[in-house]
Amino acid sequence: MKSTLHLYNNDRVQVAAHRGVAGVNIPCNTIPAFDIALRGGAAILEMDLFKSLDGEIFIFHTGKEPFQLDRHIDLTRMTSDEIRKLRLINVDFNETEHGLNTFDEVLEHMKNRCILNLDRCGAFIPDVIKQVERHGMKEQILLKNAPTKDVLRAVEEVAPDYMFMPIYMEKDTASELIESMDINYMGAELVFSTEKADVIQPEYIEAMHKKGRTLWGNAVLYNYKVPLSAGHTDDISMMKDPALGWGWLVEHGFDIIQSDWTYQCCKYLKDAGINR
């Protein structure tokens, strides 16, 4: 098992920026948002990938076109030339100067700077790996996906030595299978709606750590009706007490916290003596 998570950051608990740091006129999942996240202390950049109709990989969370482009379109049905002409909108639905970045652009811009967590690319992992290899950035890549058989097979075939994290929702559904495969199973993202979930029990956390696995927790509040961390969120950290959100995740054994409030999360971890 090989991990390069600490290649650029030696913090005990690392902070992953969810789609970078965005707001007002800076759209998420863009190079400006990623740069701001790094300046705020993030060690890992989470980003969403998709392929255009003609096969080019871009950064964007598909399905969010009406809210980030003010258009009811499907980017996966558009050519790369059509996508390049688009401009993202700001929080007031005004067009910005920011377009969608290609995966190539992000790779080149982030080379030797941080770890890149690539989401929503399970259906085209071989294409992703080809581009990463072209840039010589294997050690910077963290693949994270629901552990479907198709995804695991693709990882084993084209990226066996890349860092891979399955996403477990409430319970561990794939450790036994992954351990039997040629996969660099270096950790897992644990999603739990209540504190009674299997994946948040002390014995499970301890067992994973004994195997040297890194655990990723979500402070992100994506939808209050679908909690990712039993209410220990960015919102409670920002509005009430960070010890109830980010601090709780640390106390319960998480090595990575994904947040939409990168700077504030990093500052809390330092002020609390968790990170240097």
PDB file of C-alpha atoms in Angstrom:
ATOM      1  CA  MET A   1       0.000   0.000   0.000  1.00  0.00           C
ATOM      2  CA  LYS A   2       1.502   3.301  -1.086  1.00  0.00           C
ATOM      3  CA  SER A   3       0.330   6.784  -0.190  1.00  0.00           C
ATOM      4  CA  THR A   4       1.697  10.099  -1.433  1.00  0.00           C
ATOM      5  CA  LEU A   5      -0.928  12.210   0.343  1.00  0.00           C
ATOM      6  CA  HIS A   6       1.742  13.953   2.412  1.00  0.00           C
ATOM      7  CA  LEU A   7       3.964  14.744  -0.548  1.00  0.00           C
ATOM      8  CA  TYR A   8       3.236  18.469  -0.254  1.00  0.00           C
ATOM      9  CA  ASN A   9       1.739  18.784   3.220  1.00  0.00           C
ATOM     10  CA  ASN A  10       2.737  17.204   6.541  1.00  0.00           C
ATOM     11  CA  ASP A  11      -0.360  18.143   8.522  1.00  0.00           C
ATOM     12  CA  ARG A  12      -1.775  15.456  10.787  1.00  0.00           C
ATOM     13  CA  VAL A  13      -5.263  16.125   9.424  1.00  0.00           C
ATOM     14  CA  GLN A  14      -5.406  17.270   5.838  1.00  0.00           C
ATOM     15  CA  VAL A  15      -8.097  19.492   4.387  1.00  0.00           C
ATOM     16  CA  ALA A  16      -9.658  18.738   1.016  1.00  0.00           C
ATOM     17  CA  ALA A  17     -11.304  21.666  -0.747  1.00  0.00           C
ATOM     18  CA  HIS A  18     -14.674  20.670  -2.194  1.00  0.00           C
ATOM     19  CA  ARG A  19     -14.539  21.949  -5.810  1.00  0.00           C
ATOM     20  CA  GLY A  20     -12.017  24.559  -4.634  1.00  0.00           C
ATOM     21  CA  VAL A  21     -13.148  27.698  -2.816  1.00  0.00           C
ATOM     22  CA  ALA A  22     -15.859  29.581  -4.659  1.00  0.00           C
ATOM     23  CA  GLY A  23     -18.310  32.402  -4.102  1.00  0.00           C
ATOM     24  CA  VAL A  24     -19.653  35.704  -5.421  1.00  0.00           C
ATOM     25  CA  ASN A  25     -17.893  35.987  -8.809  1.00  0.00           C
ATOM     26  CA  ILE A  26     -15.545  32.987  -8.545  1.00  0.00           C
ATOM     27  CA  PRO A  27     -17.226  29.794  -9.800  1.00  0.00           C
ATOM     28  CA  CYS A  28     -16.353  26.416  -8.284  1.00  0.00           C
ATOM     29  CA  ASN A  29     -14.425  23.712 -10.136  1.00  0.00           C
ATOM     30  CA  THR A  30     -12.207  26.310 -11.824  1.00  0.00           C
ATOM     31  CA  ILE A  31      -8.511  27.085 -11.636  1.00  0.00           C
ATOM     32  CA  PRO A  32      -9.165  30.363  -9.733  1.00  0.00           C
ATOM     33  CA  ALA A  33     -11.233  28.458  -7.140  1.00  0.00           C
ATOM     34  CA  PHE A  34      -8.485  25.861  -6.813  1.00  0.00           C
ATOM     35  CA  ASP A  35      -5.785  28.499  -6.380  1.00  0.00           C
ATOM     36  CA  ILE A  36      -7.781  30.227  -3.639  1.00  0.00           C
ATOM     37  CA  ALA A  37      -8.199  26.889  -1.843  1.00  0.00           C
ATOM     38  CA  LEU A  38      -4.458  26.278  -1.862  1.00  0.00           C
ATOM     39  CA  ARG A  39      -3.770  29.754  -0.536  1.00  0.00           C
ATOM     40  CA  GLY A  40      -6.244  29.011   2.252  1.00  0.00           C
ATOM     41  CA  GLY A  41      -4.305  25.932   3.334  1.00  0.00           C
ATOM     42  CA  ALA A  42      -5.925  23.047   1.446  1.00  0.00           C
ATOM     43  CA  ALA A  43      -3.685  20.070   0.782  1.00  0.00           C
ATOM     44  CA  ILE A  44      -6.111  18.268  -1.541  1.00  0.00           C
ATOM     45  CA  LEU A  45      -8.309  19.618  -4.320  1.00  0.00           C
ATOM     46  CA  GLU A  46     -11.523  17.726  -5.020  1.00  0.00           C
ATOM     47  CA  MET A  47     -12.829  18.172  -8.550  1.00  0.00           C
ATOM     48  CA  ASP A  48     -15.449  16.698 -10.872  1.00  0.00           C
ATOM     49  CA  LEU A  49     -14.680  15.416 -14.362  1.00  0.00           C
ATOM     50  CA  PHE A  50     -16.774  14.736 -17.450  1.00  0.00           C
ATOM     51  CA  LYS A  51     -16.186  13.984 -21.116  1.00  0.00           C
ATOM     52  CA  SER A  52     -17.480  16.067 -23.997  1.00  0.00           C
ATOM     53  CA  LEU A  53     -19.285  14.512 -26.939  1.00  0.00           C
ATOM     54  CA  ASP A  54     -15.987  14.291 -28.819  1.00  0.00           C
ATOM     55  CA  GLY A  55     -14.060  12.838 -25.881  1.00  0.00           C
ATOM     56  CA  GLU A  56     -12.222  15.746 -24.253  1.00  0.00           C
ATOM     57  CA  ILE A  57     -12.169  15.791 -20.452  1.00  0.00           C
ATOM     58  CA  PHE A  58     -13.354  18.952 -18.678  1.00  0.00           C
ATOM     59  CA  ILE A  59     -13.850  19.970 -15.059  1.00  0.00           C
ATOM     60  CA  PHE A  60     -17.491  20.440 -14.062  1.00  0.00           C
ATOM     61  CA  HIS A  61     -20.169  18.695 -11.990  1.00  0.00           C
ATOM     62  CA  THR A  62     -22.631  17.708 -14.701  1.00  0.00           C
ATOM     63  CA  GLY A  63     -26.258  18.138 -13.737  1.00  0.00           C
ATOM     64  CA  LYS A  64     -25.503  21.595 -12.364  1.00  0.00           C
ATOM     65  CA  GLU A  65     -25.667  23.339 -15.748  1.00  0.00           C
ATOM     66  CA  PRO A  66     -28.803  25.405 -14.898  1.00  0.00           C
ATOM     67  CA  PHE A  67     -27.153  26.778 -11.757  1.00  0.00           C
ATOM     68  CA  GLN A  68     -23.646  27.397 -13.065  1.00  0.00           C
ATOM     69  CA  LEU A  69     -24.359  28.188 -16.702  1.00  0.00           C
ATOM     70  CA  ASP A  70     -27.968  29.445 -16.501  1.00  0.00           C
ATOM     71  CA  ARG A  71     -28.864  27.032 -19.276  1.00  0.00           C
ATOM     72  CA  HIS A  72     -30.820  23.803 -19.384  1.00  0.00           C
ATOM     73  CA  ILE A  73     -28.249  21.908 -21.376  1.00  0.00           C
ATOM     74  CA  ASP A  74     -26.311  18.664 -21.079  1.00  0.00           C
ATOM     75  CA  LEU A  75     -22.591  19.277 -21.420  1.00  0.00           C
ATOM     76  CA  THR A  76     -21.907  15.648 -22.240  1.00  0.00           C
ATOM     77  CA  ARG A  77     -23.896  16.137 -25.472  1.00  0.00           C
ATOM     78  CA  MET A  78     -21.790  19.106 -26.561  1.00  0.00           C
ATOM     79  CA  THR A  79     -18.493  19.187 -28.431  1.00  0.00           C
ATOM     80  CA  SER A  80     -15.323  20.545 -26.893  1.00  0.00           C
ATOM     81  CA  ASP A  81     -15.462  23.599 -29.183  1.00  0.00           C
ATOM     82  CA  GLU A  82     -19.009  24.364 -28.046  1.00  0.00           C
ATOM     83  CA  ILE A  83     -18.028  23.965 -24.396  1.00  0.00           C
ATOM     84  CA  ARG A  84     -15.066  26.326 -24.742  1.00  0.00           C
ATOM     85  CA  LYS A  85     -17.403  29.116 -25.802  1.00  0.00           C
ATOM     86  CA  LEU A  86     -19.444  28.904 -22.584  1.00  0.00           C
ATOM     87  CA  ARG A  87     -18.997  31.211 -19.600  1.00  0.00           C
ATOM     88  CA  LEU A  88     -19.885  30.328 -16.026  1.00  0.00           C
ATOM     89  CA  ILE A  89     -22.199  32.600 -14.070  1.00  0.00           C
ATOM     90  CA  ASN A  90     -21.802  34.148 -10.628  1.00  0.00           C
ATOM     91  CA  VAL A  91     -24.143  34.009  -7.631  1.00  0.00           C
ATOM     92  CA  ASP A  92     -26.306  36.784  -9.140  1.00  0.00           C
ATOM     93  CA  PHE A  93     -26.661  34.855 -12.405  1.00  0.00           C
ATOM     94  CA  ASN A  94     -24.415  37.304 -14.246  1.00  0.00           C
ATOM     95  CA  GLU A  95     -21.949  35.909 -16.725  1.00  0.00           C
ATOM     96  CA  THR A  96     -18.320  35.833 -15.561  1.00  0.00           C
ATOM     97  CA  GLU A  97     -15.110  35.821 -17.549  1.00  0.00           C
ATOM     98  CA  HIS A  98     -14.485  32.246 -16.401  1.00  0.00           C
ATOM     99  CA  GLY A  99     -14.967  29.348 -18.771  1.00  0.00           C
ATOM    100  CA  LEU A 100     -14.780  25.631 -18.095  1.00  0.00           C
ATOM    101  CA  ASN A 101     -11.251  24.369 -17.626  1.00  0.00           C
ATOM    102  CA  THR A 102     -10.015  21.276 -19.395  1.00  0.00           C
ATOM    103  CA  PHE A 103      -8.452  18.503 -17.362  1.00  0.00           C
ATOM    104  CA  ASP A 104      -5.186  19.151 -19.212  1.00  0.00           C
ATOM    105  CA  GLU A 105      -5.203  22.790 -18.103  1.00  0.00           C
ATOM    106  CA  VAL A 106      -5.757  21.851 -14.476  1.00  0.00           C
ATOM    107  CA  LEU A 107      -3.071  19.175 -14.528  1.00  0.00           C
ATOM    108  CA  GLU A 108      -0.500  21.545 -15.984  1.00  0.00           C
ATOM    109  CA  HIS A 109      -1.427  24.339 -13.574  1.00  0.00           C
ATOM    110  CA  MET A 110      -1.277  22.100 -10.497  1.00  0.00           C
ATOM    111  CA  LYS A 111       1.830  20.115 -11.314  1.00  0.00           C
ATOM    112  CA  ASN A 112       4.039  19.639  -8.228  1.00  0.00           C
ATOM    113  CA  ARG A 113       1.659  21.676  -6.045  1.00  0.00           C
ATOM    114  CA  CYS A 114      -0.912  19.428  -4.332  1.00  0.00           C
ATOM    115  CA  ILE A 115      -2.944  16.230  -4.409  1.00  0.00           C
ATOM    116  CA  LEU A 116      -5.838  16.087  -6.876  1.00  0.00           C
ATOM    117  CA  ASN A 117      -8.895  14.041  -5.935  1.00  0.00           C
ATOM    118  CA  LEU A 118     -10.679  13.099  -9.142  1.00  0.00           C
ATOM    119  CA  ASP A 119     -14.405  12.455  -8.776  1.00  0.00           C
ATOM    120  CA  ARG A 120     -17.132  11.377 -11.196  1.00  0.00           C
ATOM    121  CA  CYS A 121     -14.731   9.758 -13.636  1.00  0.00           C
ATOM    122  CA  GLY A 122     -15.410   6.093 -12.961  1.00  0.00           C
ATOM    123  CA  ALA A 123     -16.806   5.542 -16.451  1.00  0.00           C
ATOM    124  CA  PHE A 124     -13.638   6.713 -18.216  1.00  0.00           C
ATOM    125  CA  ILE A 125     -10.745   5.931 -15.881  1.00  0.00           C
ATOM    126  CA  PRO A 126      -8.447   4.709 -18.721  1.00  0.00           C
ATOM    127  CA  ASP A 127      -8.760   8.092 -20.470  1.00  0.00           C
ATOM    128  CA  VAL A 128      -8.016   9.916 -17.221  1.00  0.00           C
ATOM    129  CA  ILE A 129      -4.925   7.835 -16.549  1.00  0.00           C
ATOM    130  CA  LYS A 130      -3.573   8.449 -20.062  1.00  0.00           C
ATOM    131  CA  GLN A 131      -3.699  12.203 -19.492  1.00  0.00           C
ATOM    132  CA  VAL A 132      -2.179  11.978 -16.032  1.00  0.00           C
ATOM    133  CA  GLU A 133       0.678   9.839 -17.374  1.00  0.00           C
ATOM    134  CA  ARG A 134       1.258  12.318 -20.167  1.00  0.00           C
ATOM    135  CA  HIS A 135       1.819  15.014 -17.534  1.00  0.00           C
ATOM    136  CA  GLY A 136       3.889  12.719 -15.303  1.00  0.00           C
ATOM    137  CA  MET A 137       1.645  13.336 -12.271  1.00  0.00           C
ATOM    138  CA  LYS A 138       0.764   9.871 -10.966  1.00  0.00           C
ATOM    139  CA  GLU A 139       1.891  10.636  -7.410  1.00  0.00           C
ATOM    140  CA  GLN A 140      -0.493  13.609  -7.225  1.00  0.00           C
ATOM    141  CA  ILE A 141      -3.634  11.673  -8.099  1.00  0.00           C
ATOM    142  CA  LEU A 142      -6.217  10.225  -5.712  1.00  0.00           C
ATOM    143  CA  LEU A 143      -9.000   8.239  -7.356  1.00  0.00           C
ATOM    144  CA  LYS A 144     -12.214   8.016  -5.309  1.00  0.00           C
ATOM    145  CA  ASN A 145     -15.398   6.283  -6.380  1.00  0.00           C
ATOM    146  CA  ALA A 146     -18.215   4.018  -5.331  1.00  0.00           C
ATOM    147  CA  PRO A 147     -16.659   0.519  -5.435  1.00  0.00           C
ATOM    148  CA  THR A 148     -18.666  -0.935  -8.285  1.00  0.00           C
ATOM    149  CA  LYS A 149     -17.240  -3.986 -10.002  1.00  0.00           C
ATOM    150  CA  ASP A 150     -16.693  -2.056 -13.239  1.00  0.00           C
ATOM    151  CA  VAL A 151     -14.750   0.693 -11.482  1.00  0.00           C
ATOM    152  CA  LEU A 152     -12.631  -1.739  -9.463  1.00  0.00           C
ATOM    153  CA  ARG A 153     -11.844  -3.722 -12.601  1.00  0.00           C
ATOM    154  CA  ALA A 154     -10.781  -0.546 -14.422  1.00  0.00           C
ATOM    155  CA  VAL A 155      -8.563   0.587 -11.543  1.00  0.00           C
ATOM    156  CA  GLU A 156      -6.929  -2.841 -11.346  1.00  0.00           C
ATOM    157  CA  GLU A 157      -6.300  -2.887 -15.086  1.00  0.00           C
ATOM    158  CA  VAL A 158      -4.961   0.615 -15.727  1.00  0.00           C
ATOM    159  CA  ALA A 159      -4.153   2.188 -12.342  1.00  0.00           C
ATOM    160  CA  PRO A 160      -3.142  -0.533  -9.846  1.00  0.00           C
ATOM    161  CA  ASP A 161      -0.484   1.634  -8.214  1.00  0.00           C
ATOM    162  CA  TYR A 162      -2.553   4.836  -8.061  1.00  0.00           C
ATOM    163  CA  MET A 163      -4.041   5.835  -4.723  1.00  0.00           C
ATOM    164  CA  PHE A 164      -7.620   4.579  -4.597  1.00  0.00           C
ATOM    165  CA  MET A 165     -10.408   5.223  -2.092  1.00  0.00           C
ATOM    166  CA  PRO A 166     -13.804   3.515  -2.232  1.00  0.00           C
ATOM    167  CA  ILE A 167     -16.790   5.465  -0.916  1.00  0.00           C
ATOM    168  CA  TYR A 168     -18.697   3.581   1.787  1.00  0.00           C
ATOM    169  CA  MET A 169     -22.183   4.757   2.683  1.00  0.00           C
ATOM    170  CA  GLU A 170     -23.196   3.608   6.193  1.00  0.00           C
ATOM    171  CA  LYS A 171     -21.259   0.338   5.952  1.00  0.00           C
ATOM    172  CA  ASP A 172     -18.165  -1.164   4.372  1.00  0.00           C
ATOM    173  CA  THR A 173     -19.334  -3.051   1.293  1.00  0.00           C
ATOM    174  CA  ALA A 174     -16.114  -3.872  -0.544  1.00  0.00           C
ATOM    175  CA  SER A 175     -12.974  -4.193   1.621  1.00  0.00           C
ATOM    176  CA  GLU A 176     -12.783  -7.961   1.262  1.00  0.00           C
ATOM    177  CA  LEU A 177     -13.108  -7.750  -2.516  1.00  0.00           C
ATOM    178  CA  ILE A 178     -10.636  -4.873  -2.949  1.00  0.00           C
ATOM    179  CA  GLU A 179      -8.065  -6.585  -0.722  1.00  0.00           C
ATOM    180  CA  SER A 180      -8.156  -9.565  -3.074  1.00  0.00           C
ATOM    181  CA  MET A 181      -7.386  -7.367  -6.095  1.00  0.00           C
ATOM    182  CA  ASP A 182      -4.277  -5.618  -7.384  1.00  0.00           C
ATOM    183  CA  ILE A 183      -5.398  -2.189  -6.177  1.00  0.00           C
ATOM    184  CA  ASN A 184      -3.608   0.374  -4.051  1.00  0.00           C
ATOM    185  CA  TYR A 185      -6.341   0.455  -1.405  1.00  0.00           C
ATOM    186  CA  MET A 186      -4.947   3.274   0.724  1.00  0.00           C
ATOM    187  CA  GLY A 187      -8.103   4.504   2.441  1.00  0.00           C
ATOM    188  CA  ALA A 188     -11.826   5.139   2.234  1.00  0.00           C
ATOM    189  CA  GLU A 189     -14.381   7.912   2.272  1.00  0.00           C
ATOM    190  CA  LEU A 190     -16.924   7.201   4.998  1.00  0.00           C
ATOM    191  CA  VAL A 191     -20.445   8.597   4.625  1.00  0.00           C
ATOM    192  CA  PHE A 192     -22.890   8.192   7.500  1.00  0.00           C
ATOM    193  CA  SER A 193     -26.267   9.747   8.220  1.00  0.00           C
ATOM    194  CA  THR A 194     -26.290   8.784  11.914  1.00  0.00           C
ATOM    195  CA  GLU A 195     -23.685   8.007  14.542  1.00  0.00           C
ATOM    196  CA  LYS A 196     -25.037   4.449  14.656  1.00  0.00           C
ATOM    197  CA  ALA A 197     -23.686   3.637  11.190  1.00  0.00           C
ATOM    198  CA  ASP A 198     -21.192   0.782  10.969  1.00  0.00           C
ATOM    199  CA  VAL A 199     -18.447   2.914   9.415  1.00  0.00           C
ATOM    200  CA  ILE A 200     -18.264   5.350  12.344  1.00  0.00           C
ATOM    201  CA  GLN A 201     -17.990   2.760  15.101  1.00  0.00           C
ATOM    202  CA  PRO A 202     -14.671   2.883  17.026  1.00  0.00           C
ATOM    203  CA  GLU A 203     -13.777  -0.729  16.295  1.00  0.00           C
ATOM    204  CA  TYR A 204     -14.144  -0.192  12.531  1.00  0.00           C
ATOM    205  CA  ILE A 205     -12.111   3.038  12.566  1.00  0.00           C
ATOM    206  CA  GLU A 206      -9.397   1.329  14.615  1.00  0.00           C
ATOM    207  CA  ALA A 207      -9.300  -1.693  12.313  1.00  0.00           C
ATOM    208  CA  MET A 208      -8.906   0.522   9.243  1.00  0.00           C
ATOM    209  CA  HIS A 209      -6.114   2.516  10.876  1.00  0.00           C
ATOM    210  CA  LYS A 210      -4.326  -0.678  11.920  1.00  0.00           C
ATOM    211  CA  LYS A 211      -4.257  -1.597   8.239  1.00  0.00           C
ATOM    212  CA  GLY A 212      -2.652   1.769   7.503  1.00  0.00           C
ATOM    213  CA  ARG A 213      -5.689   3.189   5.751  1.00  0.00           C
ATOM    214  CA  THR A 214      -6.493   6.892   5.552  1.00  0.00           C
ATOM    215  CA  LEU A 215     -10.059   7.905   6.382  1.00  0.00           C
ATOM    216  CA  TRP A 216     -11.853  10.742   4.602  1.00  0.00           C
ATOM    217  CA  GLY A 217     -14.763  12.507   6.291  1.00  0.00           C
ATOM    218  CA  ASN A 218     -17.180  15.020   4.816  1.00  0.00           C
ATOM    219  CA  ALA A 219     -17.991  18.248   6.616  1.00  0.00           C
ATOM    220  CA  VAL A 220     -19.665  19.423   3.403  1.00  0.00           C
ATOM    221  CA  LEU A 221     -23.403  20.001   3.748  1.00  0.00           C
ATOM    222  CA  TYR A 222     -24.526  19.136   0.250  1.00  0.00           C
ATOM    223  CA  ASN A 223     -28.177  18.622   1.193  1.00  0.00           C
ATOM    224  CA  TYR A 224     -29.438  18.946   4.762  1.00  0.00           C
ATOM    225  CA  LYS A 225     -31.937  16.165   4.084  1.00  0.00           C
ATOM    226  CA  VAL A 226     -29.112  13.778   3.161  1.00  0.00           C
ATOM    227  CA  PRO A 227     -26.402  14.219   5.824  1.00  0.00           C
ATOM    228  CA  LEU A 228     -22.924  12.974   5.006  1.00  0.00           C
ATOM    229  CA  SER A 229     -21.525  13.080   8.538  1.00  0.00           C
ATOM    230  CA  ALA A 230     -24.472  12.835  10.953  1.00  0.00           C
ATOM    231  CA  GLY A 231     -24.726  16.601  11.314  1.00  0.00           C
ATOM    232  CA  HIS A 232     -21.049  17.306  12.055  1.00  0.00           C
ATOM    233  CA  THR A 233     -20.828  19.757   9.203  1.00  0.00           C
ATOM    234  CA  ASP A 234     -19.293  22.955   7.914  1.00  0.00           C
ATOM    235  CA  ASP A 235     -22.506  24.735   8.855  1.00  0.00           C
ATOM    236  CA  ILE A 236     -22.384  23.799  12.526  1.00  0.00           C
ATOM    237  CA  SER A 237     -18.659  24.574  12.539  1.00  0.00           C
ATOM    238  CA  MET A 238     -19.200  28.037  11.097  1.00  0.00           C
ATOM    239  CA  MET A 239     -22.429  29.021  12.850  1.00  0.00           C
ATOM    240  CA  LYS A 240     -21.996  27.423  16.283  1.00  0.00           C
ATOM    241  CA  ASP A 241     -18.743  25.751  17.289  1.00  0.00           C
ATOM    242  CA  PRO A 242     -16.072  24.185  15.062  1.00  0.00           C
ATOM    243  CA  ALA A 243     -15.460  21.592  17.762  1.00  0.00           C
ATOM    244  CA  LEU A 244     -18.923  20.187  17.001  1.00  0.00           C
ATOM    245  CA  GLY A 245     -18.123  19.767  13.318  1.00  0.00           C
ATOM    246  CA  TRP A 246     -14.495  19.637  12.259  1.00  0.00           C
ATOM    247  CA  GLY A 247     -13.320  18.839  15.784  1.00  0.00           C
ATOM    248  CA  TRP A 248     -15.753  15.943  16.107  1.00  0.00           C
ATOM    249  CA  LEU A 249     -14.476  14.419  12.865  1.00  0.00           C
ATOM    250  CA  VAL A 250     -10.891  14.621  14.112  1.00  0.00           C
ATOM    251  CA  GLU A 251     -11.792  13.088  17.473  1.00  0.00           C
ATOM    252  CA  HIS A 252     -13.483  10.196  15.701  1.00  0.00           C
ATOM    253  CA  GLY A 253     -10.424   9.299  13.670  1.00  0.00           C
ATOM    254  CA  PHE A 254     -10.696  11.077  10.344  1.00  0.00           C
ATOM    255  CA  ASP A 255      -7.410  11.905   8.634  1.00  0.00           C
ATOM    256  CA  ILE A 256      -8.915  14.095   5.890  1.00  0.00           C
ATOM    257  CA  ILE A 257     -11.766  16.580   6.186  1.00  0.00           C
ATOM    258  CA  GLN A 258     -13.510  17.726   3.031  1.00  0.00           C
ATOM    259  CA  SER A 259     -14.818  21.255   3.464  1.00  0.00           C
ATOM    260  CA  ASP A 260     -16.325  24.170   1.567  1.00  0.00           C
ATOM    261  CA  TRP A 261     -14.734  26.542   4.112  1.00  0.00           C
ATOM    262  CA  THR A 262     -11.077  25.694   3.567  1.00  0.00           C
ATOM    263  CA  TYR A 263      -9.424  28.669   5.247  1.00  0.00           C
ATOM    264  CA  GLN A 264     -11.609  28.539   8.356  1.00  0.00           C
ATOM    265  CA  CYS A 265     -11.210  24.776   8.702  1.00  0.00           C
ATOM    266  CA  CYS A 266      -7.433  24.981   8.351  1.00  0.00           C
ATOM    267  CA  LYS A 267      -7.272  27.840  10.869  1.00  0.00           C
ATOM    268  CA  TYR A 268      -9.331  25.893  13.406  1.00  0.00           C
ATOM    269  CA  LEU A 269      -7.107  22.818  13.068  1.00  0.00           C
ATOM    270  CA  LYS A 270      -4.017  24.965  13.725  1.00  0.00           C
ATOM    271  CA  ASP A 271      -5.554  27.017  16.537  1.00  0.00           C
ATOM    272  CA  ALA A 272      -6.720  23.805  18.231  1.00  0.00           C
ATOM    273  CA  GLY A 273      -3.203  22.375  18.073  1.00  0.00           C
ATOM    274  CA  ILE A 274      -4.255  19.542  15.761  1.00  0.00           C
ATOM    275  CA  ASN A 275      -2.018  20.775  12.940  1.00  0.00           C
ATOM    276  CA  ARG A 276       1.174  22.793  13.221  1.00  0.00           C
TER     277      ARG A 276
END
